[in-house]
Amino acid sequence: MTDRYSRQELFAPIGKEGQKKIAAKHVLIIGAGALGTGNAEAFVRAGIGKITIIDRDYVEWSNLQRQQLYSEEDAKERLPKAIAAKQRLERINSNVVIEAIVGDATARELQLIMEENKPHLIIDATDNFETRMVINDISQKYRIPWIYGACVGSYGISYVILPGKTPCLNCLLETVPLGGLTCDTAGIISPAVQMVVAYQVTEALKILVEDWKSLRNKLVSFDLWKNQHTAIRVDKVKKVTCPSCGEKPTYPYLSYDLQTKTAVLCGRDSVQIRPAVRQDRDLGELAELLAKQGIQVEKNPYLLSFTADGHRLVVFKDGRVLVHGTKDMIEAKTLYNRYLG
Amino acid sequence: MEIIINGDKILLPESVKTVSDLLSHFQLNNKIAIVEVNLNIINKQDYEITTLSNGDKVEIVHFVGGG
Ligand SMILES: [Zn+2]
């Protein structure tokens, strides 16, 4: 028990002092997919004090190839990823406080987390740029570093954003990339995930032990299949006029919540509908109501699912609904109104 | 023209003259990328007017969203 972290403490840049710092830190991980599970396991094994992990989805069979915390049981039970991750992480290291949130990482939700229990660092493990731009503004507003990471196919990319120091994601992108970029239609191999996780966790450890001078400071990308590796210094891209990190920030992505009530989930052939006002749903009552209509319902403590008109609908306790088998928001809304409205 | 892209020597067809042509050639024109030519980052507005020369060292990093 006492030498649990001995190998990490023997690593000179961390040492016993660094280990104490790690144990006193709190990291917020946004997304519990491939990058999220990889990051979370690494932090928990490294002896972090606390992690908060937020995710809106549930475990499916197609996740098991690369999302390292999940098992066949989780997929069979359709457990929410945040819950399945927490259960596994607690078995790996019972000393770490693990907070799981089943829900959307909206501006409102993230601001709540910041006000209640401000983390020391945010890890990006999302699969879309909309959420990343929200993370970017949250990071600037609350002066917390965040680490961008993304991958598709055998390609990956990562960058550390330090408020007041480096350019932010808004400076780097200038515009929010549309559809094609975010949908993982090209598939993904697990080593690409692991490589991005390695870049994120290493920079995170430097931040957690406050070894700021060792940070990489470069935008890094690689393609493991094509045997390529690139790193670019991007300091010059920082803009004083940037609405997120410039001299007069307006944090534009923190006021966009209402626009994203209905969202097509990338690469999932699914639409998510989120009620305008957050209201928990009584899943037991809903199950009875649907059963009366002759609909067969499957249920666990966190969500309920059923098939109607050829589509599978999944209802979460926080009121969100996933309509599978369509990218058409109107069709999804019609089904929502017919069975759940 | 032969230039070095992300560390590899690449022979480009005659038609590739600018940074914009180069991105199209690699089908990156619809993606958001950071392009560095001989250690200088090129502004996105300047892709079409920035011409490449034999032996240039180019680094391209494009953004993806998966995770
Ligand atoms: Zn900025």
Short mmCIF file of C-alpha atoms and ligand atoms in Angstrom, two decimals:
data_model
loop_
_atom_site.label_atom_id
_atom_site.label_comp_id
_atom_site.label_asym_id
_atom_site.label_seq_id
_atom_site.Cartn_x
_atom_site.Cartn_y
_atom_site.Cartn_z
CA MET A 1 0.00 0.00 0.00
CA THR A 2 2.69 2.51 1.00
CA ASP A 3 4.85 1.90 -2.06
CA ARG A 4 1.92 2.17 -4.43
CA TYR A 5 3.44 5.25 -6.11
CA SER A 6 7.11 4.37 -5.57
CA ARG A 7 8.00 4.09 -9.26
CA GLN A 8 6.43 7.45 -10.02
CA GLU A 9 8.20 9.03 -7.04
CA LEU A 10 11.54 7.60 -8.24
CA PHE A 11 11.02 9.54 -11.45
CA ALA A 12 13.03 12.64 -10.52
CA PRO A 13 10.85 15.39 -12.09
CA ILE A 14 7.94 14.17 -9.94
CA GLY A 15 9.55 12.82 -6.74
CA LYS A 16 7.82 12.61 -3.36
CA GLU A 17 7.01 16.33 -3.49
CA GLY A 18 5.36 16.01 -6.87
CA GLN A 19 3.37 13.00 -5.71
CA LYS A 20 1.94 15.07 -2.82
CA LYS A 21 0.91 17.76 -5.29
CA ILE A 22 -0.77 15.22 -7.57
CA ALA A 23 -2.71 13.83 -4.59
CA ALA A 24 -4.04 17.30 -3.83
CA LYS A 25 -5.29 18.03 -7.36
CA HIS A 26 -8.68 17.82 -9.06
CA VAL A 27 -9.04 17.21 -12.81
CA LEU A 28 -12.23 17.61 -14.81
CA ILE A 29 -12.49 15.19 -17.75
CA ILE A 30 -15.07 16.13 -20.35
CA GLY A 31 -16.18 13.02 -22.22
CA ALA A 32 -15.88 9.36 -21.23
CA GLY A 33 -15.21 7.86 -24.63
CA ALA A 34 -11.83 6.65 -25.87
CA LEU A 35 -9.76 9.65 -24.74
CA GLY A 36 -11.76 10.12 -21.55
CA THR A 37 -11.36 6.56 -20.32
CA GLY A 38 -7.64 6.55 -21.20
CA ASN A 39 -7.01 9.81 -19.37
CA ALA A 40 -9.16 8.86 -16.39
CA GLU A 41 -7.41 5.53 -15.84
CA ALA A 42 -3.99 7.19 -16.03
CA PHE A 43 -4.88 9.89 -13.47
CA VAL A 44 -6.51 7.45 -11.10
CA ARG A 45 -3.52 5.08 -11.24
CA ALA A 46 -1.18 8.07 -10.76
CA GLY A 47 -2.94 8.89 -7.47
CA ILE A 48 -4.82 12.08 -8.34
CA GLY A 49 -6.93 13.50 -5.50
CA LYS A 50 -10.18 13.78 -7.41
CA ILE A 51 -11.58 13.49 -10.90
CA THR A 52 -14.91 14.66 -12.21
CA ILE A 53 -16.01 12.90 -15.38
CA ILE A 54 -19.00 13.99 -17.43
CA ASP A 55 -20.57 12.18 -20.39
CA ARG A 56 -24.00 12.12 -22.05
CA ASP A 57 -23.88 8.69 -23.69
CA TYR A 58 -24.14 5.02 -22.69
CA VAL A 59 -21.83 2.06 -23.39
CA GLU A 60 -22.31 0.22 -26.70
CA TRP A 61 -20.57 -2.79 -28.23
CA SER A 62 -18.73 -0.64 -30.78
CA ASN A 63 -17.02 1.19 -27.89
CA LEU A 64 -15.26 -1.87 -26.47
CA GLN A 65 -12.51 -1.94 -29.12
CA ARG A 66 -10.86 1.20 -27.67
CA GLN A 67 -12.71 2.57 -24.61
CA GLN A 68 -10.55 0.87 -22.04
CA LEU A 69 -12.68 1.07 -18.90
CA TYR A 70 -15.71 -0.77 -20.29
CA SER A 71 -16.70 -4.42 -20.37
CA GLU A 72 -19.27 -6.56 -22.19
CA GLU A 73 -21.52 -6.34 -19.10
CA ASP A 74 -21.60 -2.54 -19.40
CA ALA A 75 -22.63 -2.77 -23.06
CA LYS A 76 -25.32 -5.38 -22.33
CA GLU A 77 -26.79 -3.22 -19.57
CA ARG A 78 -26.40 -0.02 -21.60
CA LEU A 79 -24.84 1.65 -18.56
CA PRO A 80 -24.20 5.37 -18.87
CA LYS A 81 -20.49 5.81 -19.58
CA ALA A 82 -19.90 8.11 -16.61
CA ILE A 83 -21.38 5.48 -14.25
CA ALA A 84 -19.55 2.51 -15.80
CA ALA A 85 -16.29 4.50 -15.73
CA LYS A 86 -16.75 5.43 -12.06
CA GLN A 87 -17.43 1.79 -11.10
CA ARG A 88 -14.28 0.57 -12.84
CA LEU A 89 -12.09 3.45 -11.61
CA GLU A 90 -13.11 2.83 -8.01
CA ARG A 91 -11.90 -0.75 -8.34
CA ILE A 92 -8.57 0.48 -9.70
CA ASN A 93 -7.90 2.99 -6.92
CA SER A 94 -10.29 3.34 -3.98
CA ASN A 95 -8.41 6.37 -2.59
CA VAL A 96 -9.44 8.64 -5.43
CA VAL A 97 -12.65 10.65 -5.22
CA ILE A 98 -14.58 10.08 -8.44
CA GLU A 99 -17.52 12.26 -9.35
CA ALA A 100 -19.59 11.02 -12.29
CA ILE A 101 -22.07 13.23 -14.12
CA VAL A 102 -24.49 11.74 -16.67
CA GLY A 103 -25.36 14.69 -18.86
CA ASP A 104 -24.38 17.21 -21.50
CA ALA A 105 -21.27 19.31 -21.00
CA THR A 106 -23.18 22.51 -21.69
CA ALA A 107 -21.97 25.99 -20.77
CA ARG A 108 -24.46 26.00 -17.89
CA GLU A 109 -23.41 22.60 -16.54
CA LEU A 110 -19.70 23.46 -16.76
CA GLN A 111 -20.20 26.82 -15.08
CA LEU A 112 -22.01 25.06 -12.25
CA ILE A 113 -19.03 22.75 -11.79
CA MET A 114 -16.68 25.75 -11.79
CA GLU A 115 -18.70 27.63 -9.17
CA GLU A 116 -19.14 24.61 -6.90
CA ASN A 117 -15.78 22.93 -7.07
CA LYS A 118 -13.22 24.54 -9.34
CA PRO A 119 -10.81 21.96 -10.79
CA HIS A 120 -7.11 22.63 -11.38
CA LEU A 121 -7.17 21.40 -14.97
CA ILE A 122 -9.63 20.43 -17.70
CA ILE A 123 -9.00 17.52 -20.06
CA ASP A 124 -10.78 17.62 -23.40
CA ALA A 125 -12.04 14.16 -24.32
CA THR A 126 -15.07 15.22 -26.35
CA ASP A 127 -15.87 14.28 -29.92
CA ASN A 128 -17.08 17.64 -31.21
CA PHE A 129 -15.92 21.23 -31.64
CA GLU A 130 -19.08 22.78 -30.25
CA THR A 131 -18.25 21.47 -26.78
CA ARG A 132 -14.56 22.29 -27.21
CA MET A 133 -15.39 25.96 -27.85
CA VAL A 134 -17.44 25.97 -24.62
CA ILE A 135 -14.50 24.38 -22.75
CA ASN A 136 -12.23 27.01 -24.29
CA ASP A 137 -14.35 29.89 -22.97
CA ILE A 138 -14.78 28.24 -19.56
CA SER A 139 -10.99 27.87 -19.34
CA GLN A 140 -10.46 31.55 -20.12
CA LYS A 141 -13.23 32.84 -17.84
CA TYR A 142 -12.13 30.77 -14.83
CA ARG A 143 -8.37 30.89 -15.64
CA ILE A 144 -7.91 27.12 -15.74
CA PRO A 145 -5.61 25.38 -18.23
CA TRP A 146 -7.11 22.81 -20.58
CA ILE A 147 -5.59 20.21 -22.88
CA TYR A 148 -7.06 19.74 -26.33
CA GLY A 149 -6.83 16.22 -27.73
CA ALA A 150 -8.49 14.55 -30.70
CA CYS A 151 -8.00 11.60 -33.01
CA VAL A 152 -9.44 9.91 -36.07
CA GLY A 153 -8.13 6.96 -38.08
CA SER A 154 -4.43 6.70 -37.21
CA TYR A 155 -4.10 10.48 -36.79
CA GLY A 156 -4.02 12.47 -33.57
CA ILE A 157 -3.45 16.01 -32.34
CA SER A 158 -2.94 17.75 -28.99
CA TYR A 159 -2.26 21.20 -27.57
CA VAL A 160 -2.05 22.70 -24.07
CA ILE A 161 -3.93 25.96 -23.61
CA LEU A 162 -2.80 28.17 -20.72
CA PRO A 163 -5.00 31.26 -20.12
CA GLY A 164 -3.00 34.49 -20.30
CA LYS A 165 -0.09 32.73 -21.94
CA THR A 166 -0.76 30.63 -25.03
CA PRO A 167 -3.19 31.24 -27.88
CA CYS A 168 -6.59 29.67 -27.26
CA LEU A 169 -8.54 27.28 -29.49
CA ASN A 170 -10.54 30.17 -30.90
CA CYS A 171 -7.26 31.86 -31.98
CA LEU A 172 -6.08 28.64 -33.60
CA LEU A 173 -9.29 27.76 -35.46
CA GLU A 174 -10.75 31.22 -36.22
CA THR A 175 -14.01 29.48 -37.17
CA VAL A 176 -15.71 26.40 -35.78
CA PRO A 177 -15.15 23.48 -38.12
CA LEU A 178 -18.32 21.99 -39.54
CA GLY A 179 -19.61 18.43 -39.74
CA GLY A 180 -17.10 16.43 -41.76
CA LEU A 181 -14.23 17.05 -39.42
CA THR A 182 -15.89 15.78 -36.31
CA CYS A 183 -17.67 12.68 -37.58
CA ASP A 184 -15.50 9.65 -37.17
CA THR A 185 -16.54 8.06 -40.43
CA ALA A 186 -12.90 7.16 -41.06
CA GLY A 187 -12.87 4.84 -38.06
CA ILE A 188 -10.19 4.79 -35.40
CA ILE A 189 -7.46 2.45 -34.16
CA SER A 190 -6.72 2.26 -30.45
CA PRO A 191 -2.98 3.18 -30.67
CA ALA A 192 -3.98 6.60 -32.07
CA VAL A 193 -6.13 7.06 -28.97
CA GLN A 194 -3.32 5.89 -26.67
CA MET A 195 -0.83 8.27 -28.29
CA VAL A 196 -3.09 11.29 -27.75
CA VAL A 197 -3.75 10.11 -24.18
CA ALA A 198 0.03 9.88 -23.64
CA TYR A 199 0.51 13.48 -24.82
CA GLN A 200 -2.39 14.73 -22.71
CA VAL A 201 -1.48 12.89 -19.52
CA THR A 202 2.21 13.79 -19.71
CA GLU A 203 1.51 17.51 -20.09
CA ALA A 204 -1.15 17.20 -17.38
CA LEU A 205 1.36 15.64 -14.94
CA LYS A 206 3.75 18.54 -15.61
CA ILE A 207 0.94 20.98 -14.80
CA LEU A 208 -0.17 19.04 -11.71
CA VAL A 209 3.37 19.01 -10.24
CA GLU A 210 3.72 22.66 -11.32
CA ASP A 211 6.73 22.01 -13.54
CA TRP A 212 5.67 24.73 -15.98
CA LYS A 213 9.05 25.10 -17.67
CA SER A 214 8.93 21.51 -18.93
CA LEU A 215 5.71 21.98 -20.92
CA ARG A 216 5.99 21.16 -24.63
CA ASN A 217 4.56 24.49 -25.84
CA LYS A 218 3.93 23.17 -29.33
CA LEU A 219 0.92 22.00 -31.28
CA VAL A 220 1.69 18.35 -31.92
CA SER A 221 0.23 15.93 -34.45
CA PHE A 222 1.06 12.47 -35.73
CA ASP A 223 -0.11 9.78 -38.09
CA LEU A 224 0.94 6.38 -36.79
CA TRP A 225 0.05 4.53 -40.00
CA LYS A 226 1.82 7.02 -42.28
CA ASN A 227 4.81 7.28 -39.90
CA GLN A 228 4.55 11.04 -39.54
CA HIS A 229 5.15 13.34 -36.60
CA THR A 230 4.92 17.14 -36.53
CA ALA A 231 5.22 19.87 -33.92
CA ILE A 232 4.65 23.58 -34.55
CA ARG A 233 5.20 26.61 -32.29
CA VAL A 234 1.95 28.55 -32.52
CA ASP A 235 2.52 31.39 -29.98
CA LYS A 236 2.32 33.98 -32.77
CA VAL A 237 -1.26 32.94 -33.58
CA LYS A 238 -2.54 34.54 -30.33
CA LYS A 239 -4.85 37.44 -31.19
CA VAL A 240 -5.47 40.48 -28.98
CA THR A 241 -8.90 40.79 -30.64
CA CYS A 242 -9.90 37.18 -29.81
CA PRO A 243 -13.39 37.15 -28.22
CA SER A 244 -12.32 34.29 -25.93
CA CYS A 245 -8.78 35.20 -24.80
CA GLY A 246 -8.20 38.72 -26.14
CA GLU A 247 -8.15 42.07 -24.35
CA LYS A 248 -11.95 42.40 -24.26
CA PRO A 249 -13.27 38.86 -23.94
CA THR A 250 -17.01 38.22 -24.38
CA TYR A 251 -16.84 34.40 -24.06
CA PRO A 252 -19.30 33.96 -26.96
CA TYR A 253 -19.72 30.20 -26.48
CA LEU A 254 -21.04 30.52 -22.94
CA SER A 255 -24.36 31.93 -24.14
CA TYR A 256 -25.12 29.37 -26.83
CA ASP A 257 -26.92 26.79 -24.68
CA LEU A 258 -30.40 27.36 -26.00
CA GLN A 259 -29.35 26.91 -29.60
CA THR A 260 -28.27 23.34 -29.13
CA LYS A 261 -31.42 21.76 -27.81
CA THR A 262 -31.43 19.32 -30.69
CA ALA A 263 -28.14 17.95 -31.90
CA VAL A 264 -27.11 15.31 -34.41
CA LEU A 265 -24.54 13.06 -32.77
CA CYS A 266 -21.50 12.65 -34.94
CA GLY A 267 -20.89 9.27 -36.49
CA ARG A 268 -23.74 7.81 -34.43
CA ASP A 269 -26.69 8.15 -36.84
CA SER A 270 -28.55 9.56 -33.85
CA VAL A 271 -30.23 12.76 -32.75
CA GLN A 272 -30.23 14.02 -29.16
CA ILE A 273 -33.16 16.07 -27.91
CA ARG A 274 -32.74 18.03 -24.70
CA PRO A 275 -35.78 19.69 -23.12
CA ALA A 276 -35.44 23.49 -22.93
CA VAL A 277 -35.91 23.34 -19.17
CA ARG A 278 -33.99 20.69 -17.34
CA GLN A 279 -36.39 18.40 -15.56
CA ASP A 280 -35.75 14.90 -14.27
CA ARG A 281 -38.03 12.26 -15.69
CA ASP A 282 -39.69 9.52 -13.64
CA LEU A 283 -38.51 6.51 -15.61
CA GLY A 284 -40.79 4.07 -13.74
CA GLU A 285 -43.88 6.07 -14.58
CA LEU A 286 -42.82 6.41 -18.21
CA ALA A 287 -42.17 2.66 -18.46
CA GLU A 288 -45.74 1.95 -17.28
CA LEU A 289 -47.19 4.48 -19.70
CA LEU A 290 -45.34 2.93 -22.65
CA ALA A 291 -46.20 -0.60 -21.54
CA LYS A 292 -49.90 0.33 -21.62
CA GLN A 293 -49.44 1.16 -25.30
CA GLY A 294 -48.04 -2.33 -25.82
CA ILE A 295 -44.44 -1.10 -26.17
CA GLN A 296 -41.70 -3.32 -24.80
CA VAL A 297 -39.39 -1.33 -22.54
CA GLU A 298 -35.87 -2.08 -21.26
CA LYS A 299 -34.67 -0.21 -18.21
CA ASN A 300 -31.76 0.28 -15.84
CA PRO A 301 -31.53 2.84 -12.97
CA TYR A 302 -30.17 5.52 -15.31
CA LEU A 303 -32.04 5.15 -18.59
CA LEU A 304 -34.89 3.49 -20.40
CA SER A 305 -35.03 2.32 -23.99
CA PHE A 306 -37.64 1.07 -26.44
CA THR A 307 -38.23 0.63 -30.14
CA ALA A 308 -41.04 2.40 -31.92
CA ASP A 309 -41.72 3.00 -35.61
CA GLY A 310 -38.45 1.28 -36.44
CA HIS A 311 -36.33 3.58 -34.26
CA ARG A 312 -34.72 2.94 -30.89
CA LEU A 313 -35.34 5.72 -28.40
CA VAL A 314 -33.29 6.07 -25.23
CA VAL A 315 -34.57 8.28 -22.40
CA PHE A 316 -32.17 9.47 -19.70
CA LYS A 317 -33.17 10.44 -16.15
CA ASP A 318 -32.09 14.04 -16.81
CA GLY A 319 -34.74 14.29 -19.54
CA ARG A 320 -32.52 13.91 -22.59
CA VAL A 321 -33.62 11.54 -25.33
CA LEU A 322 -31.52 9.87 -28.01
CA VAL A 323 -33.32 8.88 -31.20
CA HIS A 324 -31.24 6.29 -33.06
CA GLY A 325 -31.34 5.42 -36.74
CA THR A 326 -31.76 8.96 -38.04
CA LYS A 327 -29.84 12.17 -38.68
CA ASP A 328 -33.06 14.03 -39.39
CA MET A 329 -33.91 16.40 -36.55
CA ILE A 330 -37.53 16.83 -37.69
CA GLU A 331 -38.14 13.07 -37.81
CA ALA A 332 -36.53 12.73 -34.38
CA LYS A 333 -38.69 15.50 -32.94
CA THR A 334 -41.81 13.88 -34.40
CA LEU A 335 -40.99 10.60 -32.67
CA TYR A 336 -40.18 12.46 -29.46
CA ASN A 337 -43.50 14.27 -29.49
CA ARG A 338 -45.43 11.11 -30.37
CA TYR A 339 -44.10 8.99 -27.50
CA LEU A 340 -42.59 11.37 -24.96
CA GLY A 341 -43.92 14.85 -25.58
CA MET B 1 9.15 20.87 -57.27
CA GLU B 2 10.45 18.93 -54.31
CA ILE B 3 9.66 20.17 -50.81
CA ILE B 4 9.91 18.71 -47.32
CA ILE B 5 6.52 18.14 -45.72
CA ASN B 6 6.36 17.05 -42.09
CA GLY B 7 9.92 15.78 -42.43
CA ASP B 8 9.46 13.78 -45.65
CA LYS B 9 10.78 14.79 -49.07
CA ILE B 10 7.79 14.98 -51.42
CA LEU B 11 7.82 15.49 -55.18
CA LEU B 12 4.90 17.72 -56.16
CA PRO B 13 3.24 18.08 -59.57
CA GLU B 14 3.78 21.31 -61.56
CA SER B 15 0.25 22.44 -60.75
CA VAL B 16 1.06 22.97 -57.07
CA LYS B 17 2.34 26.53 -56.72
CA THR B 18 0.84 27.98 -53.54
CA VAL B 19 0.01 26.87 -49.99
CA SER B 20 -3.63 26.74 -51.10
CA ASP B 21 -2.72 24.36 -53.98
CA LEU B 22 -0.73 22.24 -51.55
CA LEU B 23 -3.67 21.84 -49.16
CA SER B 24 -5.95 20.90 -52.07
CA HIS B 25 -3.37 18.41 -53.30
CA PHE B 26 -3.54 16.62 -49.93
CA GLN B 27 -7.33 17.05 -49.73
CA LEU B 28 -6.96 19.27 -46.68
CA ASN B 29 -8.54 22.34 -48.29
CA ASN B 30 -11.84 21.85 -46.46
CA LYS B 31 -10.17 21.30 -43.13
CA ILE B 32 -8.78 23.80 -40.68
CA ALA B 33 -5.02 23.55 -40.58
CA ILE B 34 -1.98 25.37 -39.28
CA VAL B 35 0.65 25.66 -42.01
CA GLU B 36 4.25 26.59 -41.34
CA VAL B 37 6.65 27.34 -44.21
CA ASN B 38 10.33 27.62 -43.30
CA LEU B 39 9.35 28.15 -39.63
CA ASN B 40 6.85 30.93 -40.40
CA ILE B 41 3.15 30.31 -39.76
CA ILE B 42 1.12 31.42 -42.79
CA ASN B 43 -2.10 33.39 -42.17
CA LYS B 44 -5.16 31.66 -43.58
CA GLN B 45 -5.95 34.72 -45.75
CA ASP B 46 -2.52 34.37 -47.36
CA TYR B 47 -2.72 30.72 -48.47
CA GLU B 48 -3.51 31.68 -52.07
CA ILE B 49 -0.73 34.25 -52.42
CA THR B 50 2.01 32.34 -50.61
CA THR B 51 4.08 30.58 -53.28
CA LEU B 52 6.27 27.60 -52.54
CA SER B 53 9.82 27.05 -53.77
CA ASN B 54 12.01 24.04 -54.26
CA GLY B 55 13.47 22.83 -50.96
CA ASP B 56 10.95 24.64 -48.72
CA LYS B 57 10.33 23.06 -45.35
CA VAL B 58 6.59 22.82 -44.71
CA GLU B 59 4.80 21.58 -41.62
CA ILE B 60 1.05 20.96 -41.75
CA VAL B 61 -1.13 20.16 -38.75
CA HIS B 62 -4.85 19.77 -39.37
CA PHE B 63 -7.55 19.79 -36.72
CA VAL B 64 -9.81 16.82 -36.13
CA GLY B 65 -12.71 16.42 -33.74
CA GLY B 66 -12.92 12.73 -32.80
CA GLY B 67 -12.13 11.46 -29.39
ZN ZN C 1 -7.92 33.28 -28.32
#
